[in-house]
Tab-separated table of C-alpha atoms in Angstrom:
chain	number	residue	atom	x	y	z
A	18	MET	CA	34.744	13.790	20.830
A	19	GLN	CA	37.576	16.058	21.675
A	20	ARG	CA	38.796	16.030	18.207
A	21	LEU	CA	35.086	16.812	17.149
A	22	LEU	CA	35.239	20.039	19.506
A	23	GLN	CA	38.645	21.154	18.234
A	24	ILE	CA	37.264	21.079	14.606
A	25	LEU	CA	34.121	22.883	15.413
A	26	TYR	CA	35.965	25.369	17.299
A	27	LYS	CA	38.595	25.844	14.544
A	28	TYR	CA	35.972	26.765	12.072
A	29	ARG	CA	33.352	28.331	14.450
A	30	THR	CA	33.444	31.406	12.290
A	31	PHE	CA	32.702	29.933	8.882
A	32	ILE	CA	29.610	27.381	10.632
A	33	LEU	CA	28.581	30.805	12.016
A	34	LEU	CA	28.574	32.643	8.745
A	35	ILE	CA	26.878	29.586	7.111
A	36	LEU	CA	24.095	29.452	9.467
A	37	LEU	CA	23.408	33.196	9.386
A	38	GLU	CA	23.083	33.265	5.783
A	39	GLY	CA	20.445	29.806	6.074
A	40	ILE	CA	18.405	32.201	8.423
A	41	CYS	CA	18.477	35.039	6.157
A	42	PHE	CA	17.870	33.131	2.971
A	43	TRP	CA	14.706	31.596	4.784
A	44	ILE	CA	13.377	34.970	5.826
A	45	ILE	CA	13.850	36.271	2.389
A	46	VAL	CA	12.006	33.482	0.617
A	47	ASN	CA	9.147	33.262	3.368
A	48	SER	CA	8.382	37.107	3.333
A	49	ASN	CA	9.251	38.259	-0.225
A	50	ASN	CA	6.394	37.205	-2.832
A	51	TYR	CA	9.088	37.930	-5.675
A	52	HIS	CA	11.860	35.906	-4.347
A	53	GLY	CA	9.615	33.057	-2.735
A	54	ALA	CA	8.177	32.895	-6.280
A	55	LYS	CA	11.593	32.385	-7.703
A	56	TYR	CA	12.643	30.040	-5.221
A	57	PHE	CA	9.574	27.885	-5.337
A	58	THR	CA	9.109	28.147	-9.446
A	59	SER	CA	11.922	25.574	-9.735
A	60	SER	CA	12.313	27.269	-12.982
A	61	ASN	CA	16.132	26.595	-13.398
A	62	ARG	CA	16.269	23.549	-15.453
A	63	LEU	CA	18.718	21.698	-12.821
A	64	VAL	CA	16.440	21.810	-9.996
A	65	ALA	CA	13.312	20.700	-12.169
A	66	THR	CA	15.028	17.764	-13.842
A	67	ILE	CA	16.205	16.459	-10.508
A	68	ALA	CA	12.636	16.796	-9.075
A	69	SER	CA	11.230	15.093	-12.204
A	70	ALA	CA	13.755	12.255	-11.803
A	71	SER	CA	12.796	11.728	-8.118
A	72	ASN	CA	9.373	11.641	-8.901
A	73	GLN	CA	9.797	8.717	-11.636
A	74	VAL	CA	11.310	6.689	-9.368
A	75	SER	CA	8.659	7.279	-6.551
A	76	ASP	CA	6.022	6.798	-9.207
A	77	TYR	CA	7.506	3.470	-9.786
A	78	PHE	CA	6.932	2.240	-6.325
A	79	ARG	CA	3.482	3.510	-6.207
A	80	LEU	CA	1.971	2.236	-9.436
A	81	ALA	CA	-0.657	0.163	-7.620
A	82	GLU	CA	-1.835	2.954	-5.897
A	83	GLN	CA	-1.841	5.377	-8.820
A	84	ASN	CA	-4.069	2.810	-11.036
A	85	LYS	CA	-6.523	2.635	-7.830
A	86	TYR	CA	-6.678	6.525	-8.087
A	87	LEU	CA	-7.212	6.720	-11.589
A	88	ALA	CA	-9.823	3.770	-11.359
A	89	LEU	CA	-11.655	6.081	-9.041
A	90	GLU	CA	-11.284	9.398	-11.102
A	91	ASN	CA	-12.728	7.609	-14.079
A	92	ALA	CA	-15.508	6.436	-11.982
A	93	LYS	CA	-16.500	9.839	-10.998
A	94	LEU	CA	-15.910	11.096	-14.455
A	95	ARG	CA	-18.500	8.732	-15.646
A	96	GLN	CA	-20.993	9.445	-13.386
A	97	ARG	CA	-20.743	13.155	-14.156
A	98	ILE	CA	-21.064	12.230	-17.725
A	99	LEU	CA	-24.069	10.356	-16.936
A	100	SER	CA	-25.655	13.255	-14.941
A	101	LEU	CA	-25.243	15.750	-17.807
A	102	SER	CA	-26.471	13.390	-20.459
A	103	ASP	CA	-30.074	14.693	-19.806
A	104	SER	CA	-29.029	18.270	-20.609
A	105	ALA	CA	-26.879	18.545	-23.871
A	106	SER	CA	-27.187	22.320	-23.786
A	107	THR	CA	-25.499	22.326	-20.345
A	108	ALA	CA	-22.700	19.783	-21.595
A	109	SER	CA	-21.952	21.898	-24.422
A	110	LEU	CA	-21.817	25.208	-22.529
A	111	LEU	CA	-19.276	23.653	-20.419
A	112	LEU	CA	-17.005	22.175	-23.400
A	113	ASP	CA	-17.277	25.781	-24.800
A	114	SER	CA	-16.243	27.535	-21.619
A	115	ALA	CA	-13.310	25.476	-20.772
A	116	ARG	CA	-10.809	23.314	-22.697
A	117	LEU	CA	-9.188	20.587	-20.304
A	118	GLY	CA	-6.608	19.852	-23.278
A	119	ILE	CA	-3.260	19.739	-20.979
A	120	LYS	CA	-2.981	17.153	-18.366
A	121	ALA	CA	0.229	17.853	-16.091
A	122	LYS	CA	2.120	15.912	-13.360
A	123	VAL	CA	3.175	17.690	-10.137
A	124	ILE	CA	6.616	17.424	-9.618
A	125	ASP	CA	6.978	19.726	-6.543
A	126	ASN	CA	4.526	20.993	-4.085
A	127	SER	CA	5.097	23.262	-0.894
A	128	LEU	CA	2.560	23.021	1.954
A	129	PHE	CA	3.823	24.762	4.855
A	130	PHE	CA	4.865	28.499	3.716
A	131	ARG	CA	2.389	31.195	4.038
A	132	ASN	CA	2.827	31.326	0.143
A	133	ASN	CA	2.911	28.172	-1.480
A	134	TYR	CA	3.562	26.988	-5.030
A	135	LEU	CA	3.571	23.889	-7.362
A	136	THR	CA	5.789	23.024	-10.212
A	137	LEU	CA	4.323	21.011	-13.222
A	138	ASN	CA	5.960	19.111	-15.707
A	139	ARG	CA	4.271	20.947	-18.611
A	140	GLY	CA	5.375	24.456	-20.034
A	141	HIS	CA	5.080	26.603	-22.846
A	142	ALA	CA	6.156	24.192	-25.448
A	143	ASP	CA	2.913	22.266	-24.067
A	144	GLY	CA	0.567	25.345	-24.782
A	145	VAL	CA	0.851	26.545	-21.042
A	146	HIS	CA	1.038	30.081	-20.513
A	147	SER	CA	0.866	32.558	-17.399
A	148	GLY	CA	-2.773	32.961	-15.972
A	149	MET	CA	-4.407	29.439	-16.608
A	150	GLY	CA	-6.164	28.113	-14.075
A	151	VAL	CA	-5.179	24.635	-12.755
A	152	VAL	CA	-7.764	21.912	-11.356
A	153	GLY	CA	-7.404	18.620	-9.622
A	154	PRO	CA	-9.588	15.504	-9.680
A	155	ASP	CA	-11.662	16.799	-6.929
A	156	GLY	CA	-11.386	20.660	-6.985
A	157	ILE	CA	-9.548	23.944	-7.802
A	158	VAL	CA	-5.441	24.029	-7.283
A	159	GLY	CA	-4.263	27.312	-8.356
A	160	GLN	CA	-3.104	29.757	-11.175
A	161	VAL	CA	-0.147	29.407	-13.349
A	162	LEU	CA	2.378	31.977	-12.704
A	163	HIS	CA	5.641	31.587	-14.821
A	164	THR	CA	6.567	29.047	-17.477
A	165	SER	CA	9.638	27.903	-19.002
A	166	THR	CA	10.056	25.600	-22.107
A	167	ASN	CA	9.161	22.275	-20.118
A	168	TYR	CA	7.809	23.524	-16.808
A	169	SER	CA	5.596	25.806	-14.975
A	170	THR	CA	4.963	27.297	-11.689
A	171	VAL	CA	1.566	27.585	-10.062
A	172	ILE	CA	0.472	29.799	-7.304
A	173	SER	CA	-1.298	27.430	-5.029
A	174	LEU	CA	-4.769	28.313	-3.379
A	175	LEU	CA	-2.485	27.751	-0.440
A	176	HIS	CA	-1.295	31.316	-1.032
A	177	SER	CA	-1.783	34.447	1.159
A	178	LYS	CA	-2.612	36.537	-1.937
A	179	THR	CA	-4.990	33.863	-3.512
A	180	MET	CA	-8.706	35.118	-3.139
A	181	ILE	CA	-11.281	32.852	-5.050
A	182	SER	CA	-14.629	34.252	-6.447
A	183	ALA	CA	-17.231	31.467	-5.176
A	184	HIS	CA	-20.528	31.061	-4.528
A	185	HIS	CA	-22.620	29.205	-1.862
A	186	ASN	CA	-24.501	26.388	-3.883
A	187	PRO	CA	-27.507	25.837	-1.991
A	188	THR	CA	-28.540	29.768	-2.309
A	189	ARG	CA	-25.996	30.711	-5.498
A	190	THR	CA	-24.957	33.770	-3.136
A	191	LEU	CA	-21.899	35.266	-3.808
A	192	CYS	CA	-18.699	35.097	-1.380
A	193	SER	CA	-15.133	34.427	-1.519
A	194	VAL	CA	-12.658	31.785	-0.323
A	195	VAL	CA	-9.168	32.860	1.203
A	196	TRP	CA	-6.218	30.706	2.762
A	197	LYS	CA	-4.952	32.167	5.941
A	198	GLY	CA	-1.676	30.141	5.956
A	199	GLU	CA	-2.652	27.711	8.665
A	200	ASP	CA	-4.080	24.170	7.506
A	201	PRO	CA	-3.393	23.079	4.236
A	202	LEU	CA	-6.800	21.074	4.578
A	203	TYR	CA	-8.854	24.171	5.376
A	204	ALA	CA	-9.432	27.560	3.966
A	205	GLU	CA	-11.959	30.772	5.429
A	206	LEU	CA	-14.986	31.498	3.638
A	207	LEU	CA	-15.585	35.401	3.676
A	208	PHE	CA	-18.448	37.936	2.806
A	209	LEU	CA	-21.400	35.578	3.063
A	210	PRO	CA	-23.996	37.928	4.289
A	211	ARG	CA	-26.025	36.626	7.945
A	212	HIS	CA	-29.437	36.581	6.201
A	213	ILE	CA	-28.389	33.744	3.969
A	214	PRO	CA	-28.816	30.175	5.591
A	215	ILE	CA	-25.891	28.256	5.737
A	216	THR	CA	-25.065	24.865	7.471
A	217	PRO	CA	-22.081	22.434	7.690
A	218	GLY	CA	-22.142	20.243	4.669
A	219	ASP	CA	-22.985	23.040	2.341
A	220	SER	CA	-20.748	23.039	-0.867
A	221	ILE	CA	-18.871	26.063	-2.254
A	222	SER	CA	-17.976	26.226	-5.873
A	223	THR	CA	-16.169	28.861	-8.215
A	224	SER	CA	-18.446	31.569	-9.110
A	225	GLY	CA	-17.305	31.860	-12.699
A	226	PHE	CA	-16.718	35.742	-12.346
A	227	ASN	CA	-13.225	35.811	-13.493
A	228	SER	CA	-11.363	34.622	-16.470
A	229	ILE	CA	-9.480	31.800	-14.410
A	230	TYR	CA	-11.876	29.314	-13.762
A	231	PRO	CA	-15.348	28.370	-15.130
A	232	GLU	CA	-18.527	27.946	-12.809
A	233	ASN	CA	-19.239	25.219	-10.509
A	234	GLN	CA	-15.557	23.949	-9.908
A	235	LEU	CA	-15.456	22.747	-6.490
A	236	ILE	CA	-13.579	24.414	-3.976
A	237	GLY	CA	-14.590	22.754	-0.597
A	238	ILE	CA	-17.314	21.923	1.907
A	239	VAL	CA	-18.400	24.007	4.930
A	240	SER	CA	-17.179	22.515	8.106
A	241	GLU	CA	-17.495	25.431	10.513
A	242	VAL	CA	-19.981	28.206	10.947
A	243	HIS	CA	-20.031	30.819	13.491
A	244	LEU	CA	-21.928	34.199	13.652
A	245	GLU	CA	-21.345	37.217	15.878
A	246	ASP	CA	-24.482	39.048	17.514
A	247	GLU	CA	-23.466	42.423	15.634
A	248	ALA	CA	-21.716	40.657	12.343
A	249	THR	CA	-22.715	41.262	8.847
A	250	PHE	CA	-20.900	38.492	7.666
A	251	TYR	CA	-20.489	34.759	8.881
A	252	GLN	CA	-17.096	33.634	9.994
A	253	ALA	CA	-16.988	30.082	8.151
A	254	LYS	CA	-14.565	27.373	7.633
A	255	ILE	CA	-14.389	25.200	4.576
A	256	LYS	CA	-12.660	21.675	4.128
A	257	LEU	CA	-10.860	21.978	0.723
A	258	ALA	CA	-12.006	19.585	-1.880
A	259	THR	CA	-8.393	19.174	-3.207
A	260	GLY	CA	-5.905	17.147	-0.989
A	261	PHE	CA	-2.649	18.843	-1.568
A	262	TYR	CA	-0.687	16.471	0.339
A	263	ASN	CA	-1.171	13.794	-2.294
A	264	LEU	CA	-1.764	15.659	-5.013
A	265	THR	CA	-0.104	14.366	-8.242
A	266	HIS	CA	-2.081	14.987	-11.424
A	267	VAL	CA	-3.870	18.121	-12.631
A	268	TYR	CA	-5.373	19.500	-15.375
A	269	LEU	CA	-4.837	23.167	-16.873
A	270	LEU	CA	-7.711	25.250	-18.083
A	271	ASP	CA	-7.771	27.224	-21.323
A	272	LEU	CA	-10.857	29.527	-20.840
A	273	SER	CA	-12.470	30.622	-24.139
A	274	GLY	CA	-12.479	34.394	-24.305
A	275	LYS	CA	-9.866	34.852	-21.436
A	276	GLU	CA	-7.609	37.297	-23.314
A	277	GLU	CA	-10.603	39.783	-23.948
A	278	ILE	CA	-11.736	39.840	-20.644
A	279	ASP	CA	-8.286	40.383	-19.274
A	280	SER	CA	-7.767	43.349	-21.712
A	281	LEU	CA	-11.183	44.680	-20.543
A	282	ASN	CA	-10.586	44.649	-17.067
A	283	GLN	CA	-6.994	46.579	-17.778
A	284	GLU	CA	-8.724	49.328	-19.533
A	285	ILE	CA	-11.324	49.527	-16.964
A	286	ASN	CA	-8.416	49.573	-13.892
A	287	LYS	CA	-6.735	52.350	-16.249
A	288	LEU	CA	-9.818	54.449	-16.216
A	289	TYR	CA	-10.098	54.296	-12.248
A	290	GLU	CA	-6.343	54.743	-11.305
């Protein structure tokens, strides 16, 4: 014990330096969006390769669980196909608006920062590009931020800068969904007017009023509703449809007409700058 204390005392300056550098690094990553993105992207090939190898080992021991999960997902997809079979035009519209051509695996996923990111094992060599929407088997996940040859980084729905254009499904009323940096299971529902009837259990989906997600992609289910006497909008919380704790596979959306829509939006923004 005395020997250990002597070593600690001898190298106290170096240990203090390492400790302070660690604290500074954590503060920079957690408070600066650019540096946070650079860190969590795992864009450097070494980190991404290590994460991928680690995932392959863990996946081997979870094959039974994954098979059960995929079977449940297939059952859900079959049910959706049956529900759409009565409306060929609806099915055609869904296929035209989004192409689910790229399946990816999550190899890194942060949950407990204010700004969280995911790393996927698909990059621009697979057709992935910045701005693509990402969905999971149960709901939306995020948006592609950066790509390398074989990997891509996604801004998670669990990010302070993410705001999703949504609608209240029972009434089709527009609203927004944001994550306030607290529980990874829940998000806040904003801008739903007080005259709209809303109750726990109502579903919230994407509005389609952007070039990221098609309409009617599930975001979550209303879990709490509050209304102050003089408030214009509800204070509501939704339970996210996507389970970020055990998210393993996702799909990348390539919306038709996205480039044209983005170009028009940029021109409009220039006019009002």
